[in-house]
Amino acid sequence: MSLNYQLFPISKPAKGAGGKTGNWRIVRPLVHEDKCVGCKACYIWCPEGTIIIKDGKVAVDYEYCKGCGVCSNVCPAKAIEMVSES
Amino acid sequence: MMEKVISGNDAVALAVKLSRVKVTGIYPITPQTYIIESLSEMKDRGELETEIIRVESEHSAMAATFGAAAAGVRAYTATASQGLLYMHEMVWWVAGSRIPVVMTVGTRAVGPPWNIWNEHTDFMSERDSGWIMAFASTPQEAMDLSIMAFRITEDERVFLPMMVGMDGFILSHTKTRVYVPSQEEVDSYLPPRRQPYVLDPEDPIAMGNMFSPEDYMKLRESIHRAQIASKEVIVEAGKEYMKRVVPIGSYSTLNESYKLEDADYAVVVMGAWSLDAMQAVDELRKEWLKVGVYRIRFVRPWAEEEVVKALKDKSVLVLDRSVSFGRGGQLYTEVKASLPDADIKGVITGLGGVSIGKNEMKAIIRKFVERPQGIEWFYPKEVGKIELRSPRYIK
Ligand code: SF4
Ligand code: SF4
């Protein structure tokens, strides 16, 4: 019996054009690696999931980061500075 | 397997235990409360390895059960009446999500006015939700169907939730002889949990998303086709159940026929009063009235082929213990749709606990045979003058 009628209402999360920042962001987070203690608070709190942690190092996906500053606010080491886009 | 004298609620609680349910979302409502009390007591005694989640409403009971099932374990809940109505949104959500969940409905009238006695309106109001819907006629069957439900819902051809209806009080609270299988017998019958997808942080998925119109419609068709495909699965599960678990059942068909082969008249019923109908038929047969009983066990999927085969060429009377206002009995409508050209009459009775036993059944069947019209609503006794308020006009 073929099961090709079976469909399920789920999808794989993926990056889409919808969430791209475009040119409207006015500030961006700048990570000072020397201050970062690798606690991952920024990673957990970023509402867009645009903080990337690789080998303990923090990077930001600027294509999708909206510049809200949440990461900068929660960083206990004050390692993330919000700088002007201009 | 051993014999016990227990109630329908006890039988279902044992089925849940034997099926190794891992999470139970519980909220009490008469007449199913005893099921969850019994599960809680079993857990307290250390006999049950189920996480019991106490919640603040039936809506949450289904939500918690659904969440647990989505995370990959057998999950169960029970409800009735207003509770099922309150849960309605989540009932649809579970079926639409295609996650296997099993639920007992201890059927009961829906208010207002307040009434805790039995009828089938609560159960029947979920006919279109996508759930597989079985209805028991004895505590034994309530237990058997509840165990089978896990196997049916978790089959890859199905992946839909299933509810088992059981007449409130008449089955839920009446003690009778039940054959209870051993843990080994049930273990040999129920395969490990299977489901279409699972919550897994290592392999993230999004659930409950927005779907475009065509995709949405395709998913609707998928539920419909899974319902149709479940007929074959139900029969397989039933036969296997008789082989491995409780050998005394009659589960090789979806519905059941009783003395129908040579009958001119067929009475269609569902639930506990099917047995009253069978007794009535036994006695009427002594008066040479050729009548038989057709017992609906599955409302969804609807056993179209079985119904047509059993009832064609007969005068049919469908008894409904619920009503679709402005339309009539739901079972009547279903049977009529399967046999549009047949001679079919319907009677609505037994609502809100109105007692229908063997003698009332005989009266209904006699009236049907002698005078097959004018008994759409049947009251077993003379109804006294009812003093309800008449309309009041506001100036
Ligand atoms: S600024 Fe906002 S969106 Fe950008 S990385 Fe920080 S928390 Fe995320
Ligand atoms: S919150 Fe600050 S210290 Fe912690 S990982 Fe992010 S940048 Fe580093």
Short mmCIF file of C-alpha atoms and ligand atoms in Angstrom, two decimals:
data_model
loop_
_atom_site.label_atom_id
_atom_site.label_comp_id
_atom_site.label_asym_id
_atom_site.label_seq_id
_atom_site.Cartn_x
_atom_site.Cartn_y
_atom_site.Cartn_z
CA MET A 1 0.00 0.00 0.00
CA SER A 2 1.41 3.35 -1.00
CA LEU A 3 1.64 5.90 1.76
CA ASN A 4 2.01 8.89 -0.52
CA TYR A 5 -1.28 10.32 0.73
CA GLN A 6 0.28 10.86 4.16
CA LEU A 7 1.25 14.51 4.62
CA PHE A 8 2.12 16.22 7.88
CA PRO A 9 1.80 19.90 8.80
CA ILE A 10 5.38 20.66 9.77
CA SER A 11 8.21 22.52 8.16
CA LYS A 12 11.94 22.82 8.55
CA PRO A 13 13.05 26.18 9.89
CA ALA A 14 15.17 27.89 7.25
CA LYS A 15 16.38 31.34 6.39
CA GLY A 16 14.03 33.13 4.08
CA ALA A 17 13.93 36.45 2.29
CA GLY A 18 11.24 37.59 4.74
CA GLY A 19 13.56 38.14 7.69
CA LYS A 20 16.37 39.90 5.85
CA THR A 21 17.36 43.22 7.35
CA GLY A 22 17.75 45.30 4.19
CA ASN A 23 18.98 48.83 4.71
CA TRP A 24 16.72 49.87 7.54
CA ARG A 25 18.93 48.84 10.49
CA ILE A 26 20.42 51.92 12.16
CA VAL A 27 22.76 50.31 14.71
CA ARG A 28 24.58 47.01 14.72
CA PRO A 29 26.18 44.91 17.43
CA LEU A 30 29.95 44.82 17.37
CA VAL A 31 31.53 42.00 19.38
CA HIS A 32 34.76 42.70 21.21
CA GLU A 33 36.28 39.26 21.29
CA ASP A 34 38.85 40.20 23.92
CA LYS A 35 36.08 40.94 26.44
CA CYS A 36 33.79 38.00 25.62
CA VAL A 37 33.75 35.25 28.26
CA GLY A 38 31.78 32.79 26.10
CA CYS A 39 28.71 32.59 28.37
CA LYS A 40 26.27 32.37 25.39
CA ALA A 41 23.75 34.76 26.98
CA CYS A 42 23.60 36.72 23.71
CA TYR A 43 22.97 33.52 21.76
CA ILE A 44 20.07 32.55 24.02
CA TRP A 45 18.43 35.98 24.14
CA CYS A 46 18.77 37.15 20.53
CA PRO A 47 15.14 37.21 19.31
CA GLU A 48 16.19 36.56 15.71
CA GLY A 49 18.61 33.70 16.30
CA THR A 50 21.30 35.65 14.48
CA ILE A 51 24.11 35.14 16.99
CA ILE A 52 26.42 32.36 15.89
CA ILE A 53 28.77 30.71 18.35
CA LYS A 54 31.57 28.68 16.86
CA ASP A 55 34.49 27.31 18.88
CA GLY A 56 33.55 29.65 21.73
CA LYS A 57 33.73 32.69 19.45
CA VAL A 58 30.73 34.96 18.90
CA ALA A 59 29.73 36.18 15.46
CA VAL A 60 26.64 37.98 14.20
CA ASP A 61 24.76 37.21 11.00
CA TYR A 62 24.30 40.79 9.81
CA GLU A 63 22.05 39.76 6.95
CA TYR A 64 19.32 39.06 9.49
CA CYS A 65 20.32 41.00 12.63
CA LYS A 66 17.79 43.80 13.22
CA GLY A 67 19.94 45.82 15.56
CA CYS A 68 17.64 45.64 18.55
CA GLY A 69 20.49 45.59 21.05
CA VAL A 70 19.15 42.79 23.21
CA CYS A 71 22.47 40.96 22.95
CA SER A 72 24.37 44.01 24.02
CA ASN A 73 22.05 44.50 26.98
CA VAL A 74 22.28 40.95 28.29
CA CYS A 75 26.05 40.55 27.83
CA PRO A 76 27.48 40.40 31.37
CA ALA A 77 30.97 41.26 30.11
CA LYS A 78 29.84 44.31 28.13
CA ALA A 79 31.54 42.71 25.15
CA ILE A 80 28.92 43.82 22.62
CA GLU A 81 28.85 47.44 21.58
CA MET A 82 26.07 48.91 19.45
CA VAL A 83 27.62 51.04 16.73
CA SER A 84 25.97 53.33 14.18
CA GLU A 85 25.45 51.94 10.69
CA SER A 86 26.30 55.24 9.03
CA MET B 1 -5.44 -13.05 31.37
CA MET B 2 -7.64 -13.07 34.44
CA GLU B 3 -11.25 -12.35 35.29
CA LYS B 4 -12.18 -9.38 37.44
CA VAL B 5 -15.44 -7.73 38.42
CA ILE B 6 -14.80 -4.07 37.68
CA SER B 7 -16.48 -0.95 36.28
CA GLY B 8 -15.94 0.56 32.83
CA ASN B 9 -13.80 3.29 34.38
CA ASP B 10 -11.64 0.67 36.11
CA ALA B 11 -11.32 -1.27 32.87
CA VAL B 12 -10.13 1.80 30.97
CA ALA B 13 -7.64 2.74 33.70
CA LEU B 14 -6.19 -0.77 33.48
CA ALA B 15 -5.99 -0.46 29.70
CA VAL B 16 -3.99 2.75 30.09
CA LYS B 17 -1.65 1.07 32.54
CA LEU B 18 -1.20 -2.03 30.38
CA SER B 19 -0.52 0.11 27.31
CA ARG B 20 2.41 1.70 29.19
CA VAL B 21 1.15 5.23 28.72
CA LYS B 22 3.91 7.64 29.68
CA VAL B 23 1.99 10.90 30.17
CA THR B 24 -1.60 11.55 31.26
CA GLY B 25 -3.12 15.02 31.24
CA ILE B 26 -5.85 14.97 33.85
CA TYR B 27 -8.83 17.10 34.73
CA PRO B 28 -11.85 15.65 36.52
CA ILE B 29 -15.34 15.68 35.08
CA THR B 30 -18.24 13.35 35.85
CA PRO B 31 -18.55 10.52 34.87
CA GLN B 32 -14.91 9.89 33.86
CA THR B 33 -13.31 11.28 37.06
CA TYR B 34 -12.80 7.83 38.47
CA ILE B 35 -10.46 6.89 35.62
CA ILE B 36 -7.95 9.57 36.50
CA GLU B 37 -8.39 8.98 40.23
CA SER B 38 -7.68 5.34 39.66
CA LEU B 39 -4.56 6.17 37.58
CA SER B 40 -3.36 8.53 40.31
CA GLU B 41 -3.83 5.83 42.93
CA MET B 42 -1.93 3.29 40.82
CA LYS B 43 0.89 5.77 40.46
CA ASP B 44 0.85 6.42 44.21
CA ARG B 45 1.17 2.70 44.85
CA GLY B 46 4.09 2.55 42.45
CA GLU B 47 2.30 0.34 39.92
CA LEU B 48 2.23 2.89 37.13
CA GLU B 49 5.08 4.68 35.40
CA THR B 50 3.06 7.57 34.07
CA GLU B 51 3.77 11.24 34.42
CA ILE B 52 0.49 12.72 35.60
CA ILE B 53 -0.01 16.36 34.71
CA ARG B 54 -2.76 18.08 36.66
CA VAL B 55 -4.12 20.99 34.71
CA GLU B 56 -6.70 23.72 35.19
CA SER B 57 -9.13 22.80 32.41
CA GLU B 58 -9.94 20.23 29.75
CA HIS B 59 -8.50 22.51 27.08
CA SER B 60 -5.17 22.30 28.89
CA ALA B 61 -5.60 18.58 29.52
CA MET B 62 -5.64 17.98 25.79
CA ALA B 63 -2.88 20.52 25.18
CA ALA B 64 -0.59 18.82 27.73
CA THR B 65 -1.40 15.38 26.35
CA PHE B 66 -0.76 16.59 22.81
CA GLY B 67 2.56 18.17 23.80
CA ALA B 68 3.73 14.95 25.44
CA ALA B 69 2.65 12.89 22.43
CA ALA B 70 4.44 15.27 20.07
CA ALA B 71 7.57 14.76 22.17
CA GLY B 72 7.40 11.04 21.41
CA VAL B 73 5.55 9.11 24.11
CA ARG B 74 2.15 7.43 24.50
CA ALA B 75 -0.17 10.01 25.98
CA TYR B 76 -3.74 9.74 27.22
CA THR B 77 -6.58 11.78 28.66
CA ALA B 78 -10.27 11.37 29.43
CA THR B 79 -13.21 13.72 29.40
CA ALA B 80 -16.99 14.12 29.08
CA SER B 81 -19.76 16.53 28.22
CA GLN B 82 -18.91 20.23 28.76
CA GLY B 83 -15.29 19.16 29.22
CA LEU B 84 -15.12 17.75 25.69
CA LEU B 85 -16.80 20.87 24.37
CA TYR B 86 -14.30 23.03 26.22
CA MET B 87 -11.53 20.91 24.72
CA HIS B 88 -12.98 21.13 21.22
CA GLU B 89 -10.33 23.47 19.81
CA MET B 90 -7.47 21.21 20.95
CA VAL B 91 -9.31 18.10 19.70
CA TRP B 92 -9.10 19.54 16.19
CA TRP B 93 -5.55 20.69 16.71
CA VAL B 94 -4.35 17.18 17.57
CA ALA B 95 -6.01 15.53 14.57
CA GLY B 96 -4.79 18.27 12.22
CA SER B 97 -1.26 17.77 13.57
CA ARG B 98 -1.56 14.01 12.87
CA ILE B 99 -0.21 13.11 16.31
CA PRO B 100 -1.44 9.81 17.84
CA VAL B 101 -3.26 10.40 21.16
CA VAL B 102 -5.90 8.26 22.87
CA MET B 103 -8.85 9.62 24.85
CA THR B 104 -11.86 8.18 26.65
CA VAL B 105 -15.18 10.00 26.51
CA GLY B 106 -17.55 8.95 29.30
CA THR B 107 -20.58 10.22 27.46
CA ARG B 108 -22.97 12.60 29.15
CA ALA B 109 -25.65 15.15 28.31
CA VAL B 110 -24.63 18.70 27.48
CA GLY B 111 -26.10 21.66 29.34
CA PRO B 112 -27.99 23.78 29.83
CA PRO B 113 -30.00 22.67 31.65
CA TRP B 114 -27.50 20.94 33.89
CA ASN B 115 -27.74 17.17 33.55
CA ILE B 116 -25.08 14.62 34.42
CA TRP B 117 -26.82 11.56 32.98
CA ASN B 118 -25.98 9.68 29.84
CA GLU B 119 -26.52 10.47 26.18
CA HIS B 120 -24.24 10.60 23.14
CA THR B 121 -24.43 14.25 22.11
CA ASP B 122 -20.98 15.23 23.44
CA PHE B 123 -19.26 12.37 21.60
CA MET B 124 -21.17 12.84 18.35
CA SER B 125 -20.34 16.53 18.22
CA GLU B 126 -16.72 15.61 17.35
CA ARG B 127 -17.61 13.57 14.27
CA ASP B 128 -15.95 15.96 11.85
CA SER B 129 -12.76 16.59 13.81
CA GLY B 130 -10.61 13.90 12.12
CA TRP B 131 -10.39 11.60 15.16
CA ILE B 132 -11.03 7.89 14.85
CA MET B 133 -14.15 7.34 16.94
CA ALA B 134 -15.09 4.01 18.49
CA PHE B 135 -17.93 3.41 20.91
CA ALA B 136 -17.98 0.58 23.45
CA SER B 137 -21.02 -1.44 24.45
CA THR B 138 -19.53 -3.12 27.55
CA PRO B 139 -16.70 -2.39 30.02
CA GLN B 140 -14.81 -5.24 28.33
CA GLU B 141 -15.06 -3.53 25.01
CA ALA B 142 -14.07 -0.17 26.52
CA MET B 143 -10.87 -1.80 27.71
CA ASP B 144 -10.20 -3.74 24.52
CA LEU B 145 -10.78 -0.73 22.25
CA SER B 146 -8.58 1.47 24.44
CA ILE B 147 -5.65 -0.92 24.08
CA MET B 148 -6.27 -1.41 20.36
CA ALA B 149 -6.44 2.39 20.00
CA PHE B 150 -2.69 2.72 20.56
CA ARG B 151 -1.94 0.21 17.86
CA ILE B 152 -4.39 1.76 15.41
CA THR B 153 -3.37 5.39 15.96
CA GLU B 154 0.34 4.63 15.78
CA ASP B 155 0.12 2.74 12.48
CA GLU B 156 1.90 4.56 9.66
CA ARG B 157 -1.20 4.24 7.47
CA VAL B 158 -3.19 6.16 10.10
CA PHE B 159 -1.32 8.57 12.40
CA LEU B 160 -4.56 10.05 13.72
CA PRO B 161 -5.81 10.29 17.32
CA MET B 162 -8.62 8.04 18.54
CA MET B 163 -11.38 8.50 21.10
CA VAL B 164 -13.29 5.66 22.70
CA GLY B 165 -16.82 6.48 23.83
CA MET B 166 -18.39 4.73 26.81
CA ASP B 167 -21.90 5.40 28.14
CA GLY B 168 -21.63 7.51 31.29
CA PHE B 169 -22.73 5.63 34.44
CA ILE B 170 -24.30 2.78 32.46
CA LEU B 171 -20.81 1.52 31.60
CA SER B 172 -18.49 3.86 33.48
CA HIS B 173 -19.87 2.99 36.92
CA THR B 174 -21.43 -0.45 36.52
CA LYS B 175 -19.31 -3.37 37.65
CA THR B 176 -19.33 -6.47 35.54
CA ARG B 177 -17.07 -9.33 34.58
CA VAL B 178 -14.06 -8.23 32.54
CA TYR B 179 -11.19 -10.32 31.21
CA VAL B 180 -8.03 -8.36 31.97
CA PRO B 181 -4.97 -9.35 29.94
CA SER B 182 -1.52 -9.70 31.44
CA GLN B 183 1.23 -7.18 30.86
CA GLU B 184 3.09 -9.72 28.70
CA GLU B 185 0.06 -10.24 26.47
CA VAL B 186 -0.36 -6.50 25.89
CA ASP B 187 3.39 -6.04 25.42
CA SER B 188 3.38 -8.66 22.71
CA TYR B 189 0.53 -6.83 21.01
CA LEU B 190 1.61 -3.19 21.14
CA PRO B 191 4.70 -2.30 19.11
CA PRO B 192 7.02 0.49 20.28
CA ARG B 193 5.67 4.01 19.84
CA ARG B 194 5.61 5.30 16.27
CA GLN B 195 4.61 8.76 15.10
CA PRO B 196 5.10 10.88 11.99
CA TYR B 197 7.51 13.39 13.51
CA VAL B 198 8.88 14.22 16.92
CA LEU B 199 10.07 17.24 18.90
CA ASP B 200 13.84 16.96 18.81
CA PRO B 201 16.28 19.81 19.58
CA GLU B 202 18.89 18.08 17.40
CA ASP B 203 16.59 18.11 14.39
CA PRO B 204 14.36 21.15 14.80
CA ILE B 205 10.99 21.40 13.05
CA ALA B 206 8.32 24.05 13.14
CA MET B 207 4.79 22.95 14.11
CA GLY B 208 1.57 24.91 13.90
CA ASN B 209 2.69 27.06 11.00
CA MET B 210 0.68 29.02 8.51
CA PHE B 211 0.02 27.00 5.33
CA SER B 212 -0.93 28.34 1.94
CA PRO B 213 -4.46 27.49 0.70
CA GLU B 214 -3.46 24.61 -1.61
CA ASP B 215 -1.12 23.04 0.94
CA TYR B 216 -3.78 23.36 3.61
CA MET B 217 -6.34 21.65 1.41
CA LYS B 218 -3.90 18.83 0.60
CA LEU B 219 -3.47 18.24 4.35
CA ARG B 220 -7.24 18.04 4.73
CA GLU B 221 -7.39 15.42 2.00
CA SER B 222 -4.59 13.55 3.74
CA ILE B 223 -6.64 13.26 6.97
CA HIS B 224 -9.63 12.05 4.98
CA ARG B 225 -7.59 9.40 3.21
CA ALA B 226 -5.94 8.27 6.44
CA GLN B 227 -9.42 7.80 7.92
CA ILE B 228 -10.41 5.61 4.99
CA ALA B 229 -7.13 3.67 5.20
CA SER B 230 -7.68 3.09 8.93
CA LYS B 231 -10.54 0.65 8.21
CA GLU B 232 -8.05 -1.99 7.12
CA VAL B 233 -5.82 -1.22 10.11
CA ILE B 234 -8.73 -1.51 12.57
CA VAL B 235 -9.66 -4.95 11.25
CA GLU B 236 -6.03 -6.12 11.42
CA ALA B 237 -5.66 -4.74 14.95
CA GLY B 238 -8.90 -6.42 16.01
CA LYS B 239 -7.94 -9.85 14.66
CA GLU B 240 -4.51 -9.65 16.20
CA TYR B 241 -6.04 -8.57 19.51
CA MET B 242 -8.23 -11.67 19.59
CA LYS B 243 -5.22 -13.81 18.78
CA ARG B 244 -2.77 -12.38 21.30
CA VAL B 245 -4.67 -10.55 24.03
CA VAL B 246 -8.34 -11.33 24.76
CA PRO B 247 -9.71 -14.20 22.64
CA ILE B 248 -13.41 -13.64 23.42
CA GLY B 249 -14.06 -10.47 21.40
CA SER B 250 -15.65 -10.02 17.99
CA TYR B 251 -13.26 -7.59 16.43
CA SER B 252 -12.80 -8.91 12.92
CA THR B 253 -15.25 -6.29 11.63
CA LEU B 254 -15.74 -2.63 12.43
CA ASN B 255 -19.40 -2.98 13.37
CA GLU B 256 -21.37 -5.98 14.57
CA SER B 257 -24.45 -7.81 13.30
CA TYR B 258 -26.81 -9.73 15.54
CA LYS B 259 -29.42 -12.11 14.05
CA LEU B 260 -29.49 -10.10 10.84
CA GLU B 261 -29.03 -12.88 8.25
CA ASP B 262 -32.72 -13.76 7.87
CA ALA B 263 -34.18 -10.56 9.35
CA ASP B 264 -36.78 -8.39 7.62
CA TYR B 265 -36.25 -5.59 10.12
CA ALA B 266 -32.96 -4.21 11.40
CA VAL B 267 -32.47 -1.97 14.44
CA VAL B 268 -29.32 0.16 14.31
CA VAL B 269 -27.88 1.18 17.68
CA MET B 270 -24.60 2.22 19.28
CA GLY B 271 -23.30 1.80 22.83
CA ALA B 272 -24.59 0.10 25.96
CA TRP B 273 -28.23 -0.08 24.92
CA SER B 274 -27.27 -2.34 22.00
CA LEU B 275 -27.43 -5.18 24.52
CA ASP B 276 -30.96 -4.18 25.53
CA ALA B 277 -31.81 -4.17 21.84
CA MET B 278 -30.36 -7.67 21.45
CA GLN B 279 -32.39 -8.97 24.39
CA ALA B 280 -35.52 -7.33 22.98
CA VAL B 281 -34.82 -8.97 19.63
CA ASP B 282 -34.41 -12.37 21.29
CA GLU B 283 -37.85 -12.05 22.83
CA LEU B 284 -39.52 -10.63 19.72
CA ARG B 285 -38.11 -13.52 17.71
CA LYS B 286 -40.13 -15.86 19.95
CA GLU B 287 -43.16 -14.02 18.60
CA TRP B 288 -41.92 -14.78 15.07
CA LEU B 289 -40.92 -11.23 14.38
CA LYS B 290 -37.91 -11.43 12.10
CA VAL B 291 -35.78 -8.65 13.54
CA GLY B 292 -32.05 -8.25 14.13
CA VAL B 293 -29.62 -5.67 15.49
CA TYR B 294 -26.82 -3.82 13.76
CA ARG B 295 -24.41 -2.33 16.24
CA ILE B 296 -22.30 0.63 15.19
CA ARG B 297 -18.91 0.39 16.85
CA PHE B 298 -17.03 2.88 14.66
CA VAL B 299 -18.57 6.24 13.81
CA ARG B 300 -15.31 7.32 12.17
CA PRO B 301 -14.18 5.86 9.91
CA TRP B 302 -17.71 5.10 8.73
CA ALA B 303 -17.87 1.44 7.68
CA GLU B 304 -19.74 2.17 4.45
CA GLU B 305 -19.30 -1.26 2.84
CA GLU B 306 -20.20 -3.18 6.00
CA VAL B 307 -23.28 -1.02 6.60
CA VAL B 308 -24.56 -1.46 3.05
CA LYS B 309 -23.95 -5.20 3.12
CA ALA B 310 -25.68 -5.68 6.48
CA LEU B 311 -28.72 -3.47 5.91
CA LYS B 312 -29.63 -3.59 2.25
CA ASP B 313 -33.06 -5.15 1.52
CA LYS B 314 -34.22 -4.60 5.11
CA SER B 315 -36.57 -2.18 6.81
CA VAL B 316 -34.23 -0.20 9.03
CA LEU B 317 -34.87 1.63 12.28
CA VAL B 318 -32.02 3.79 13.58
CA LEU B 319 -32.02 4.70 17.27
CA ASP B 320 -30.17 7.86 18.21
CA ARG B 321 -29.22 8.83 21.74
CA SER B 322 -28.28 12.31 20.54
CA VAL B 323 -29.72 14.90 18.23
CA SER B 324 -28.48 17.30 15.60
CA PHE B 325 -30.92 20.14 16.14
CA GLY B 326 -32.91 21.00 13.08
CA ARG B 327 -31.79 17.83 11.32
CA GLY B 328 -32.47 14.73 13.44
CA GLY B 329 -30.39 11.84 14.73
CA GLN B 330 -26.77 11.75 13.56
CA LEU B 331 -26.64 7.97 13.17
CA TYR B 332 -29.86 8.17 11.17
CA THR B 333 -28.28 10.68 8.79
CA GLU B 334 -25.18 8.52 8.42
CA VAL B 335 -27.09 5.32 7.70
CA LYS B 336 -29.43 7.11 5.30
CA ALA B 337 -26.43 8.46 3.40
CA SER B 338 -25.10 4.92 2.93
CA LEU B 339 -28.47 3.57 1.72
CA PRO B 340 -30.27 6.50 0.08
CA ASP B 341 -32.99 4.34 -1.46
CA ALA B 342 -33.70 2.07 1.50
CA ASP B 343 -36.68 2.24 3.81
CA ILE B 344 -35.12 3.84 6.90
CA LYS B 345 -36.82 5.36 9.93
CA GLY B 346 -35.24 7.10 12.87
CA VAL B 347 -36.10 7.51 16.54
CA ILE B 348 -34.47 9.85 19.02
CA THR B 349 -34.72 8.77 22.63
CA GLY B 350 -32.81 8.18 25.84
CA LEU B 351 -31.57 11.76 26.08
CA GLY B 352 -30.34 13.16 29.39
CA GLY B 353 -30.65 9.82 31.15
CA VAL B 354 -34.17 8.86 30.03
CA SER B 355 -34.07 5.16 30.77
CA ILE B 356 -34.41 2.79 27.82
CA GLY B 357 -34.21 -0.91 28.65
CA LYS B 358 -35.31 -4.13 27.06
CA ASN B 359 -39.04 -3.45 27.46
CA GLU B 360 -38.82 0.05 26.00
CA MET B 361 -36.81 -1.36 23.10
CA LYS B 362 -39.55 -3.91 22.48
CA ALA B 363 -42.17 -1.16 22.48
CA ILE B 364 -40.13 0.94 20.03
CA ILE B 365 -39.53 -2.00 17.68
CA ARG B 366 -43.18 -3.09 17.81
CA LYS B 367 -44.36 0.41 16.99
CA PHE B 368 -41.88 0.57 14.13
CA VAL B 369 -43.09 -2.71 12.66
CA GLU B 370 -46.79 -1.93 13.05
CA ARG B 371 -46.84 1.78 12.35
CA PRO B 372 -43.51 2.96 10.95
CA GLN B 373 -44.11 6.69 11.36
CA GLY B 374 -44.80 9.19 14.09
CA ILE B 375 -42.33 7.90 16.64
CA GLU B 376 -39.40 10.18 15.89
CA TRP B 377 -39.12 11.22 19.54
CA PHE B 378 -39.86 8.39 21.95
CA TYR B 379 -40.70 8.91 25.64
CA PRO B 380 -41.00 5.63 27.52
CA LYS B 381 -43.47 7.00 30.05
CA GLU B 382 -46.31 9.45 29.96
CA VAL B 383 -44.63 12.85 30.21
CA GLY B 384 -46.24 14.92 32.98
CA LYS B 385 -47.09 18.57 32.53
CA ILE B 386 -43.78 20.36 32.49
CA GLU B 387 -43.85 23.82 34.06
CA LEU B 388 -41.22 25.78 32.20
CA ARG B 389 -41.42 29.52 31.79
CA SER B 390 -43.20 30.94 28.82
CA PRO B 391 -41.67 33.84 26.88
CA ARG B 392 -41.50 37.15 28.59
CA TYR B 393 -41.69 40.29 26.53
CA ILE B 394 -39.69 43.33 27.50
CA LYS B 395 -41.55 46.58 26.99
S1 SF4 C 1 21.14 43.28 17.79
FE1 SF4 C 1 19.29 42.09 18.21
S2 SF4 C 1 19.00 40.92 16.35
FE2 SF4 C 1 21.10 41.67 16.25
S3 SF4 C 1 22.32 40.05 17.11
FE3 SF4 C 1 21.82 41.44 18.79
S4 SF4 C 1 19.99 40.62 19.72
FE4 SF4 C 1 20.21 39.65 17.71
S1 SF4 C 2 26.85 37.48 26.13
FE1 SF4 C 2 28.75 38.60 25.88
S2 SF4 C 2 30.22 37.35 27.00
FE2 SF4 C 2 28.46 36.08 26.71
S3 SF4 C 2 28.94 34.99 24.82
FE3 SF4 C 2 27.75 36.79 24.20
S4 SF4 C 2 29.32 38.31 23.74
FE4 SF4 C 2 30.35 36.71 24.89
#
